[in-house]
Coordinates of C-alpha atoms in Angstrom, one line a residue:
X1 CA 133.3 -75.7 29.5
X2 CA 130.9 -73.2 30.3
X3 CA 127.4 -73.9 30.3
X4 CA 124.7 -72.5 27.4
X5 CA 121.1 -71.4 28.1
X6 CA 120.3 -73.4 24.7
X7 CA 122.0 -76.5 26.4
X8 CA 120.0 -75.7 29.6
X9 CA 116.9 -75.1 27.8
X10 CA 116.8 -78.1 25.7
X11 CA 117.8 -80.4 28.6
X12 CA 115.0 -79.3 30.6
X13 CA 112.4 -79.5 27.7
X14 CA 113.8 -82.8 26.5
X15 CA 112.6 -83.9 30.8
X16 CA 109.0 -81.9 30.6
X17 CA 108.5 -83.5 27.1
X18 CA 108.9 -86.7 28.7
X19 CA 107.0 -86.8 32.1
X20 CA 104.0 -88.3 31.4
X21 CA 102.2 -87.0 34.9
X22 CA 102.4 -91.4 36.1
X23 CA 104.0 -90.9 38.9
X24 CA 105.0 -88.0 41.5
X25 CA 107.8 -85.3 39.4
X26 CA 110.0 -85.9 41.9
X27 CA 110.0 -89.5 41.3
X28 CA 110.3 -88.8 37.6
X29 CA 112.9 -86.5 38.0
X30 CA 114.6 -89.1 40.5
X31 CA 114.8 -92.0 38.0
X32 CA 115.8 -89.6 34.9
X33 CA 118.9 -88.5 37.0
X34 CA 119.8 -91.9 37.7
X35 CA 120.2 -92.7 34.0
X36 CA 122.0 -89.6 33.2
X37 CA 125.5 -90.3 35.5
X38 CA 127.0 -87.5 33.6
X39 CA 125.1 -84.6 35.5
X40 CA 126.4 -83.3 38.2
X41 CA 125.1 -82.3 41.4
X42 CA 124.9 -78.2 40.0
X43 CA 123.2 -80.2 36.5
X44 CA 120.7 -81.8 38.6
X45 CA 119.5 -79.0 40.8
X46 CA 119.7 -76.7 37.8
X47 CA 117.4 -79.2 35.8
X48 CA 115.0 -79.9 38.8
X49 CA 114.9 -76.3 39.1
X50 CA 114.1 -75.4 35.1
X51 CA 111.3 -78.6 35.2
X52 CA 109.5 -77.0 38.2
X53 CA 109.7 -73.6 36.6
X54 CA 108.1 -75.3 33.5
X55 CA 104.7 -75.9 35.5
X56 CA 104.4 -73.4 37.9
X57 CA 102.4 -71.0 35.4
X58 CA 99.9 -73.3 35.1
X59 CA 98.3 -73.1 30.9
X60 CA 99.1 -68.9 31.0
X61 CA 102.1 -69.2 28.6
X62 CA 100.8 -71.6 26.2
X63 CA 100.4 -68.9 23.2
X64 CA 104.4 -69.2 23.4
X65 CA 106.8 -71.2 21.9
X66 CA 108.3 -73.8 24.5
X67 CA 111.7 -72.5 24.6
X68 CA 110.3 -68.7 25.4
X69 CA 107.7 -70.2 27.9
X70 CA 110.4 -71.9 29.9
X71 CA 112.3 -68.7 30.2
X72 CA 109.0 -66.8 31.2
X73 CA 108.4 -69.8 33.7
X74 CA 112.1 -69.3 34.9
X75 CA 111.8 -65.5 35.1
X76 CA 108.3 -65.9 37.5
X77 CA 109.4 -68.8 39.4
X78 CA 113.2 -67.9 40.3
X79 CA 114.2 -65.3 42.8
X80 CA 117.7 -65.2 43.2
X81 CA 120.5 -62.9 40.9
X82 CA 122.6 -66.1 41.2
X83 CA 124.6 -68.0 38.0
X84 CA 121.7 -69.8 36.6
X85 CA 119.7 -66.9 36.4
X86 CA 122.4 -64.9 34.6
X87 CA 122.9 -67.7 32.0
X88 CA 119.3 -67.9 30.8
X89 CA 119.1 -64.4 30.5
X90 CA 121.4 -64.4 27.5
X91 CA 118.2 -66.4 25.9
X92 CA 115.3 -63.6 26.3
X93 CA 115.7 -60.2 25.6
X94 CA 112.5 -59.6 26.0
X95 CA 112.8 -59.5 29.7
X96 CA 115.4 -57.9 32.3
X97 CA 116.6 -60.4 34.4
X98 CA 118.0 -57.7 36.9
X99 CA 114.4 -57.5 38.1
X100 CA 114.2 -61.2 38.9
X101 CA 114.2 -60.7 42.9
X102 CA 110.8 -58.3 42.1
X103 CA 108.0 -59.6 44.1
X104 CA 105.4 -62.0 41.9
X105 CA 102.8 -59.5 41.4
X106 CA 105.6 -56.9 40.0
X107 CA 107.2 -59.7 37.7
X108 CA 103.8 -60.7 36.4
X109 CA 103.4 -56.9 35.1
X110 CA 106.3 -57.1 33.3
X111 CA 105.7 -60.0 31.8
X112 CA 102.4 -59.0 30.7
X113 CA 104.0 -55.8 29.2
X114 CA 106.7 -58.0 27.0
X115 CA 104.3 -60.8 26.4
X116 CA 100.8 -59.8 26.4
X117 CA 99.0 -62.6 25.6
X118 CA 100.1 -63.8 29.1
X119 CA 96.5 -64.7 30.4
X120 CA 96.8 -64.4 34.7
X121 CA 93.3 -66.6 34.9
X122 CA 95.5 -69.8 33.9
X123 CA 97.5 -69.7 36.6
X124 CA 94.7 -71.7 38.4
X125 CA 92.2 -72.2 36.4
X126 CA 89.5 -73.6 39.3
X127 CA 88.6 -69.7 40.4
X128 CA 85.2 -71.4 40.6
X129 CA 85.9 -73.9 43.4
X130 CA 87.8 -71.9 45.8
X131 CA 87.0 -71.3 49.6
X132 CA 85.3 -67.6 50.2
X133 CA 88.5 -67.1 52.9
X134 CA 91.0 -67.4 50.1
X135 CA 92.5 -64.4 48.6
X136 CA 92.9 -65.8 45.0
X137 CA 95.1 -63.5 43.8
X138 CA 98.0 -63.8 46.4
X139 CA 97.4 -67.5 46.2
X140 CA 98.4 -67.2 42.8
X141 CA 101.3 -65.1 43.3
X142 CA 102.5 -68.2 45.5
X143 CA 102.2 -70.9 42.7
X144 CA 105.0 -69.1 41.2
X145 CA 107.7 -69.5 43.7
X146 CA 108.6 -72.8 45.3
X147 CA 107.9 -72.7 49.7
X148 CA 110.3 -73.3 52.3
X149 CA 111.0 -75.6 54.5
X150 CA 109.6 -75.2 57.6
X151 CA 110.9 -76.3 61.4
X152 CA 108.8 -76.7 64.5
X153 CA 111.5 -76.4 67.3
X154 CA 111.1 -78.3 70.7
X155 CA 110.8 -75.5 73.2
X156 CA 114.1 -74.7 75.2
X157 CA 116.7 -76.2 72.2
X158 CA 116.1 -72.9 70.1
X159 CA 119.7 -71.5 70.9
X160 CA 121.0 -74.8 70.3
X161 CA 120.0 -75.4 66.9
X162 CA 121.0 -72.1 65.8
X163 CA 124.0 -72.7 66.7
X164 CA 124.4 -75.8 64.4
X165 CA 122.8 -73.9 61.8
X166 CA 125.6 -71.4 62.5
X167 CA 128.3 -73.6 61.8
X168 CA 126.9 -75.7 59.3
X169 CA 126.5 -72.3 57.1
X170 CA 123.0 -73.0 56.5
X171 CA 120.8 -69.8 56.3
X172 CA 117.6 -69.6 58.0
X173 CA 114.7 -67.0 58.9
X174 CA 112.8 -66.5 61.5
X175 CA 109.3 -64.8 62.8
X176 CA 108.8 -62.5 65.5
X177 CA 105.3 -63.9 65.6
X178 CA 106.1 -67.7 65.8
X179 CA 109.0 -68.2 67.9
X180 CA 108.9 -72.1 67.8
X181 CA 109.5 -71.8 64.0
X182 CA 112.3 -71.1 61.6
X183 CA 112.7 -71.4 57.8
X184 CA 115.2 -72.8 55.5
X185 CA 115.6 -72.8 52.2
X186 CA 114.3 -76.3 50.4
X187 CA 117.8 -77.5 49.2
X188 CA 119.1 -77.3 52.7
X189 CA 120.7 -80.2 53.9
X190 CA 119.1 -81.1 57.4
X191 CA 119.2 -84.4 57.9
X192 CA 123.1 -85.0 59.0
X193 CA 122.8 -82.2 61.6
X194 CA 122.6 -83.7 65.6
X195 CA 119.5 -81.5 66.3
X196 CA 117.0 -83.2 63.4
X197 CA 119.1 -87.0 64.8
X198 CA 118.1 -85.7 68.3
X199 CA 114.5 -84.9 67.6
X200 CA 114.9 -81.3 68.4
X201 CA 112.8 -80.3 65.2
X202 CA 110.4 -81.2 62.9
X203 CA 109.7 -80.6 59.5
X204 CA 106.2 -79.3 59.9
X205 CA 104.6 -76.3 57.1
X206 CA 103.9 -72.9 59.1
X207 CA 100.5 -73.1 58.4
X208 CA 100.0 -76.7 59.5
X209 CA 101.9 -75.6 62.7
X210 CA 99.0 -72.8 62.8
X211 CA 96.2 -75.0 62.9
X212 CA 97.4 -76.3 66.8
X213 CA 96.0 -72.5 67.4
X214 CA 92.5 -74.4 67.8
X215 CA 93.4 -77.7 69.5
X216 CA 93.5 -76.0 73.0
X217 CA 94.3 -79.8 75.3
X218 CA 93.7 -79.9 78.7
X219 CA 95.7 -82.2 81.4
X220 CA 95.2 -85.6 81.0
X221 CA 92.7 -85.8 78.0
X222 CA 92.1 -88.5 75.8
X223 CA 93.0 -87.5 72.1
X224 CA 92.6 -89.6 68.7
X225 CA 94.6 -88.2 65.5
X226 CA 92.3 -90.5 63.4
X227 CA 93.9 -89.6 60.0
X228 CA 97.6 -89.4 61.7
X229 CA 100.2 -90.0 58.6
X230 CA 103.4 -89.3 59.8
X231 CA 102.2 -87.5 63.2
X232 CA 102.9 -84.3 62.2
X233 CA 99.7 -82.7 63.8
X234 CA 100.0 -85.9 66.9
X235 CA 103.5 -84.1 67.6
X236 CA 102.2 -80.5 67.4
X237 CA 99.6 -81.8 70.0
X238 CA 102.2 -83.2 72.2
X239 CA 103.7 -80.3 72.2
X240 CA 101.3 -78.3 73.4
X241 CA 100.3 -80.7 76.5
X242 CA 102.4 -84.1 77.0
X243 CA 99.8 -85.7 79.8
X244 CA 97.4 -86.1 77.0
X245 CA 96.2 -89.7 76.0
X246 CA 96.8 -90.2 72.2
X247 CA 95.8 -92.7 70.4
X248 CA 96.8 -92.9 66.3
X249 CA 95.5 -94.6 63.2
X250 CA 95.9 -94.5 59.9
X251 CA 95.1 -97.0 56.4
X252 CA 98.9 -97.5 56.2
X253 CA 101.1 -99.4 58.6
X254 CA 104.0 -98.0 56.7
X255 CA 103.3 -94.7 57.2
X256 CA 102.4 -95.8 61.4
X257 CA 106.0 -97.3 61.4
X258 CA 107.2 -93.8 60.4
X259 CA 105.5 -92.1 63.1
X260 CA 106.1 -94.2 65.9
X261 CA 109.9 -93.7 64.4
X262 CA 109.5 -90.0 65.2
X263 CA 107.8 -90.5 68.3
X264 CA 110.7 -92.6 69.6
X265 CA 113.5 -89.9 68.8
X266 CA 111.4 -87.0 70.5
X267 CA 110.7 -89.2 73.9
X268 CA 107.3 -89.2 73.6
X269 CA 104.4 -92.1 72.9
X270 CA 101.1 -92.8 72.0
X271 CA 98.3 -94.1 73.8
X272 CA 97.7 -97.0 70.7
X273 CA 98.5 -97.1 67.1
X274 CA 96.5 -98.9 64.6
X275 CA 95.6 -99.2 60.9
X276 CA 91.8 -97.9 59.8
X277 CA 90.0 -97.3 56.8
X278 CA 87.7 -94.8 58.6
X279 CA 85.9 -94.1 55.2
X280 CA 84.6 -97.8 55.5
X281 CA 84.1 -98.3 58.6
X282 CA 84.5 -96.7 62.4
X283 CA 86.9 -98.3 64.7
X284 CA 85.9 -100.8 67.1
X285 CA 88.9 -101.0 69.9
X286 CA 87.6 -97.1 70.6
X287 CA 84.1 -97.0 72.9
X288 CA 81.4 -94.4 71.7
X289 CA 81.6 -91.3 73.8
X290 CA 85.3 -91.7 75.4
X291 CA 86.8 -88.9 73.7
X292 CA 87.9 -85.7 74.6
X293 CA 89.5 -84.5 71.0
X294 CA 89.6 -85.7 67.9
X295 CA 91.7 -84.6 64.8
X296 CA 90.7 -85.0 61.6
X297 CA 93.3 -84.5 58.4
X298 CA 91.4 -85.4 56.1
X299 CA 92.8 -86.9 52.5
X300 CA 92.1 -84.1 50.3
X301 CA 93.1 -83.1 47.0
X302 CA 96.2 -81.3 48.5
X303 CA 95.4 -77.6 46.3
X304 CA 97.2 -75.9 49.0
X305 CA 100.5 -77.2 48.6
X306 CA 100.2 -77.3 44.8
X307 CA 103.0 -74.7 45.1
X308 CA 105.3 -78.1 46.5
X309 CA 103.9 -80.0 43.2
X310 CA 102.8 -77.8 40.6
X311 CA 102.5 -80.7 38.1
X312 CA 99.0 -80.9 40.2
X313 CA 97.3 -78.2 38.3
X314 CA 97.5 -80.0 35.6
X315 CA 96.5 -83.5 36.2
X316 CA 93.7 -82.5 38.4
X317 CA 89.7 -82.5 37.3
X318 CA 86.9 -81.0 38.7
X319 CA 85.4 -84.1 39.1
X320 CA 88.1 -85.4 41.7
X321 CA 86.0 -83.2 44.3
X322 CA 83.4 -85.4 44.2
X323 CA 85.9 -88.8 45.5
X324 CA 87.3 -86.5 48.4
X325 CA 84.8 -85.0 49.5
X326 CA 82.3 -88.7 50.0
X327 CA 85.9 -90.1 51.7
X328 CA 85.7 -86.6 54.5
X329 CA 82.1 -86.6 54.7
X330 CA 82.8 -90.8 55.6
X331 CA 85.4 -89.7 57.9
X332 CA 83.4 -87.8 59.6
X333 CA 80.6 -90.0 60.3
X334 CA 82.2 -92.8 61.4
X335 CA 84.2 -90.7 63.7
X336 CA 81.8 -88.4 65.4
X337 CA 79.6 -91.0 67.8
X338 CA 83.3 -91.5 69.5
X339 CA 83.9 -87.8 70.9
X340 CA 82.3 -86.7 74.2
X341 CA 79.5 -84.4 73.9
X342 CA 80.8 -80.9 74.2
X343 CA 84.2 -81.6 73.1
X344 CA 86.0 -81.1 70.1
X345 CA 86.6 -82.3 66.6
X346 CA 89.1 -80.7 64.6
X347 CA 88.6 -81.1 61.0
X348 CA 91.4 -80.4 58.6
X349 CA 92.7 -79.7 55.3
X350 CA 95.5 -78.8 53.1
X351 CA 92.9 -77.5 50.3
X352 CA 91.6 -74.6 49.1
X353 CA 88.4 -75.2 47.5
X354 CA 85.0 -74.8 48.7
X355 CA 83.7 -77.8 48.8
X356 CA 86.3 -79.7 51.1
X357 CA 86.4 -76.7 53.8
X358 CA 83.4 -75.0 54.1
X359 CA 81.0 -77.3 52.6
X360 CA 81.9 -79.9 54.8
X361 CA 81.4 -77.9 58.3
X362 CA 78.1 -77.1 56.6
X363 CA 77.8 -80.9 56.2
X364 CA 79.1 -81.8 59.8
X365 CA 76.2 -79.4 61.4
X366 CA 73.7 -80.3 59.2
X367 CA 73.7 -84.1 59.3
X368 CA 75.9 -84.8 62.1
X369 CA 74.9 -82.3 64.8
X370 CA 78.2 -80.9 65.2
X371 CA 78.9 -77.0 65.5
X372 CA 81.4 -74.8 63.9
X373 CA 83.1 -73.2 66.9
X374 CA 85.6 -71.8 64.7
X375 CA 87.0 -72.0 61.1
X376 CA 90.6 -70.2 59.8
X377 CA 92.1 -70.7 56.4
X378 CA 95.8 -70.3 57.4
X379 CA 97.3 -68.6 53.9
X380 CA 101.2 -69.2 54.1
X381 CA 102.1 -67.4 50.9
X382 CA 103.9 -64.6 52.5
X383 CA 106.0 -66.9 55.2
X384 CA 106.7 -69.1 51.8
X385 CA 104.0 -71.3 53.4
X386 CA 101.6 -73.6 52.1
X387 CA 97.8 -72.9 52.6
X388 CA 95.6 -75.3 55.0
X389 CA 91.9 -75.2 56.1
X390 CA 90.7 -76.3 59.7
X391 CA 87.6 -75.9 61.7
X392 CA 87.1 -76.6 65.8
X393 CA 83.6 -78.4 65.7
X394 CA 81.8 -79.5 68.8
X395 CA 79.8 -82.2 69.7

């Protein structure tokens, strides 16, 4: 039976009408899919496609009635002539799907034209909080479109895993400029394939991949990724020199047991591992003075991948700042007294507001003595990237 835009539609409104922003959408979209056994597999990407859709535009389609915004939404947010996109066509005549694969800033025109109480500002409506590096405009161009899914490749297995990309008929892009990365799409099924069992790769964001640009190891050094998750950045390091001493914390042993996980399947270890709350208190098994690097990625409100979780622009409040940036500038503090003098402290976000990037190197000189070296906002929305902040300070 073939499938209706109204059906489509009032599925996916039925979801958004529901969510009630408790937990992750994901998750929400996860448990809702569980109770409906009817759907499909092409249902349920369909749907989690449509609910994402539904945010991404942030409050500039709410002058329209639901069933036209999630069409608009659709229309922004989707880029592919593929059979979804000619179904919901039917539903707005408004709009020439044919143009679909148009770049944002082009479909947002036409959109204005058809609809013109379409408001741009409400995209992200924080224009007053953002870093001076950030070029608002393309950053809201990116909000529209979901990111890929980015690889860090282990240097020498490159031909290797294109092969079983080859074979596995999974499409893939690369950069001239970054030949240690490669992107797939986000529905791309990775996990299976030998190369991700082998630790070939990792699932590591270009622009997170960027920030190693100001690590710069040396033989032998003593390193601490203080705020190490899932040892993303601890891997990247690695990477880059494998004599260095790392030691790894974080206020999760679950999320330590996932990074020693990885660490295992890639061949390498750490120098420790250890769980810390470093906005209460500074560790105590590491000696003041005994460090040659530190790196610091920082809990943060996460505004740069917002793009990954647009149901974020709507849940968050101004006065969120605030209770990130006393946990950084805690961080910080407790961390500092542990570096050598004249080495280096690598302060990270994945945010793009003021006041957890800039602010905070202004904070890190002023009261803690350290100096800005270097600071880069590395802005992924034309790789399909998220957007991350980092600064080399110095002791």
């Amino acid at each position: 039976m073939a499938i209706s835009a109204q059906y489509l539609v009032m599925q996916a409104l039925t979801l958004c009408r529901g969510y009630a922003f408790e937990t992750p959408l994901h998750l929400y979209l996860k448990e809702q899919f569980r109770s409906r056994k009817q759907m499909g597999a092409r249902d349920r990407r369909w749907m989690r496609e449509l609910v994402y859709c539904w945010y991404r535009p942030g409050n500039s389609l709410v002058s329209m009635t639901d069933e036209q915004r999630l069409l608009v939404s659709f229309f922004l947010s989707h880029t592919e002539n593929d059979q979804l996109s000619e179904i919901m066509s039917s539903a707005l005549p408004e709009i020439n799907f044919h143009h679909i694969k148009l770049p944002s800033a082009e479909k947002m025109s036409l959109v204005k034209a058809a609809f013109p109480a379409f408001d741009f500002s409400k995209i992200f409506p924080f224009a007053d909080l953002i870093s001076q590096l950030l070029d608002l405009p393309v950053f809201e161009q990116g909000l529209l479109v979901q990111p890929k899914v980015w690889l860090r490749l282990q240097r020498g297995k490159k031909a290797a895993i294109l092969e079983q990309l080859n074979k596995a008929a999974i499409p893939y892009s690369e950069l001239q400029d970054f030949p240690d990365a490669l992107s797939v799409a986000p529905q791309a099924a990775l996990h299976t394939l030998d190369f991700m069992l082998k630790g070939w790769a990792e699932v590591q964001d270009l622009s997170s991949q960027q920030t190693g640009s100001l690590y710069h190891p040396k033989t032998n050094e003593h390193w601490y990724d203080c705020c190490a998750a899932s040892g993303g950045k601890s891997l990247l390091l690695k990477s880059m020199e494998s004599s260095v001493r790392l030691t790894v914390s974080d206020n999760r042993e679950s999320i330590l047991t996932n990074l020693r996980e990885r660490f295992r399947k890639t061949g390498l270890r750490t120098e420790s591992s250890f769980v810390a709350d470093l906005s209460v208190s500074p560790p105590s098994s590491i000696p003041s003075g005994s460090l040659d690097g530190i790196i610091a990625d920082v809990p943060c409100t996460g505004s740069g991948t917002w793009s990954r979780s647009p149901e974020q622009i709507q849940i968050f409040k101004k006065e969120d700042l605030l209770k990130y940036t006393t946990i950084q500038q805690a961080i910080l503090r407790n961390v500092n007294e542990l570096l050598k003098p004249g080495k280096p402290l690598i302060y990270s976000t994945c945010s793009v507001f003021h006041a957890e990037n800039e602010a905070i190197v202004e904070y890190a000189e002023k009261e803690l003595g350290l100096k800005c070296e270097v600071m880069n906002l590395f802005q992924g929305t034309k790789f399909g990237a998220d957007t991350l902040f980092a600064a080399r300070l110095i002791r």
